[in-house]
mmCIF file of C-alpha atoms in Angstrom:
data_model
loop_
_atom_site.group_PDB
_atom_site.id
_atom_site.type_symbol
_atom_site.label_atom_id
_atom_site.label_comp_id
_atom_site.label_asym_id
_atom_site.label_seq_id
_atom_site.Cartn_x
_atom_site.Cartn_y
_atom_site.Cartn_z
ATOM 1 C CA MET U 95 145.300 105.162 100.023
ATOM 2 C CA GLY U 96 142.810 101.894 99.473
ATOM 3 C CA ALA U 97 140.099 103.697 101.809
ATOM 4 C CA THR U 98 139.509 106.714 100.081
ATOM 5 C CA SER U 99 139.594 104.590 96.816
ATOM 6 C CA ALA U 100 136.403 102.483 98.267
ATOM 7 C CA VAL U 101 134.778 105.630 99.137
ATOM 8 C CA GLN U 102 135.122 106.627 95.383
ATOM 9 C CA SER U 103 134.174 103.823 93.835
ATOM 10 C CA SER U 104 131.013 103.475 95.580
ATOM 11 C CA GLN U 105 130.317 107.377 94.793
ATOM 12 C CA LEU U 106 130.376 106.454 90.860
ATOM 13 C CA CYS U 107 128.257 103.462 91.594
ATOM 14 C CA GLY U 108 125.513 105.162 93.279
ATOM 15 C CA ALA U 109 125.679 103.425 96.151
ATOM 16 C CA LEU U 110 126.108 106.977 98.248
ATOM 17 C CA PRO U 111 123.263 109.406 99.269
ATOM 18 C CA PRO U 112 124.760 112.668 98.762
ATOM 19 C CA GLY U 113 126.959 113.688 101.711
ATOM 20 C CA ALA U 114 127.696 110.067 103.000
ATOM 21 C CA SER U 115 131.084 110.639 101.647
ATOM 22 C CA SER U 116 132.555 112.510 104.439
ATOM 23 C CA GLN U 117 132.197 109.212 107.041
ATOM 24 C CA PRO U 118 136.146 107.788 107.877
ATOM 25 C CA VAL U 119 137.165 105.113 106.699
ATOM 26 C CA VAL U 120 139.222 102.213 108.909
ATOM 27 C CA ALA U 121 142.678 101.270 106.657
ATOM 28 C CA GLY U 122 141.788 98.047 105.575
ATOM 29 C CA GLY U 123 138.512 99.295 103.428
ATOM 30 C CA LYS U 124 136.443 97.681 106.632
ATOM 31 C CA LEU U 125 133.735 100.922 107.858
ATOM 32 C CA ARG U 126 133.210 102.064 111.377
ATOM 33 C CA PRO U 127 129.792 101.358 112.980
ATOM 34 C CA GLN U 128 127.883 104.521 111.325
ATOM 35 C CA PRO U 129 124.899 104.159 109.917
ATOM 36 C CA GLU U 130 123.565 101.802 108.012
ATOM 37 C CA ASN U 131 123.537 103.167 104.320
ATOM 38 C CA ALA U 132 127.274 102.692 105.975
ATOM 39 C CA VAL U 133 127.604 99.417 106.502
ATOM 40 C CA LEU U 134 126.138 98.677 103.183
ATOM 41 C CA LEU U 135 129.435 100.045 100.954
ATOM 42 C CA VAL U 136 131.168 97.205 100.949
ATOM 43 C CA PRO U 137 128.888 94.737 99.204
ATOM 44 C CA GLN U 138 128.052 96.841 97.007
ATOM 45 C CA ASN U 139 130.617 97.468 95.370
ATOM 46 C CA HIS U 140 131.663 93.654 95.933
ATOM 47 C CA LEU U 141 128.329 92.731 93.906
ATOM 48 C CA SER U 142 128.715 95.318 91.211
ATOM 49 C CA ALA U 143 132.009 94.098 90.808
ATOM 50 C CA GLU U 144 130.745 90.060 90.054
ATOM 51 C CA ARG U 145 128.078 91.537 87.869
ATOM 52 C CA GLU U 146 130.340 93.090 85.733
ATOM 53 C CA ARG U 147 132.863 90.216 85.611
ATOM 54 C CA GLU U 148 130.026 87.584 84.649
ATOM 55 C CA ARG U 149 128.776 90.317 81.875
ATOM 56 C CA GLU U 150 132.966 90.142 80.923
ATOM 57 C CA ARG U 151 131.931 86.626 80.972
ATOM 58 C CA LYS U 152 128.701 86.404 78.994
ATOM 59 C CA ARG U 153 130.494 89.032 76.672
ATOM 60 C CA LYS U 154 132.995 86.480 75.481
ATOM 61 C CA LYS U 155 131.039 83.577 75.625
ATOM 62 C CA LYS U 156 129.096 85.151 72.859
ATOM 63 C CA GLU U 157 132.161 86.266 70.662
ATOM 64 C CA ARG U 158 133.239 82.927 70.672
ATOM 65 C CA GLY U 159 130.220 81.141 69.323
ATOM 66 C CA ARG U 160 129.895 84.430 66.531
ATOM 67 C CA ALA U 161 133.334 83.677 65.462
ATOM 68 C CA ARG U 162 132.503 79.674 65.266
ATOM 69 C CA GLU U 163 130.035 80.584 63.378
ATOM 70 C CA ARG U 164 132.031 82.779 61.057
ATOM 71 C CA LYS U 165 134.460 80.070 60.686
ATOM 72 C CA ARG U 166 131.287 77.295 59.343
ATOM 73 C CA GLU U 167 130.069 79.988 57.045
ATOM 74 C CA CYS U 168 133.570 80.425 55.747
ATOM 75 C CA VAL U 169 133.715 76.789 55.091
ATOM 76 C CA CYS U 170 130.466 76.285 53.428
ATOM 77 C CA VAL U 171 131.397 79.501 51.282
ATOM 78 C CA THR U 172 134.421 78.021 50.110
ATOM 79 C CA GLY U 173 132.901 73.857 50.252
#
């Protein structure tokens, strides 16, 4: 299961050139020595996941800041 999901997720990211999905993947998600683009699969997926996490973190931080501003506005209006 893990091996196929690694290939599928890389296709979603657009990391695979067409026809590269047929390359065999070893059970641990590690790739057998194959053309260069196959070796890049795992790091690219990792990087995109890392970027996604960072984006999420920034978004939450912004929301917290907005909530704080709203509280200040409320205090000003009622005070």
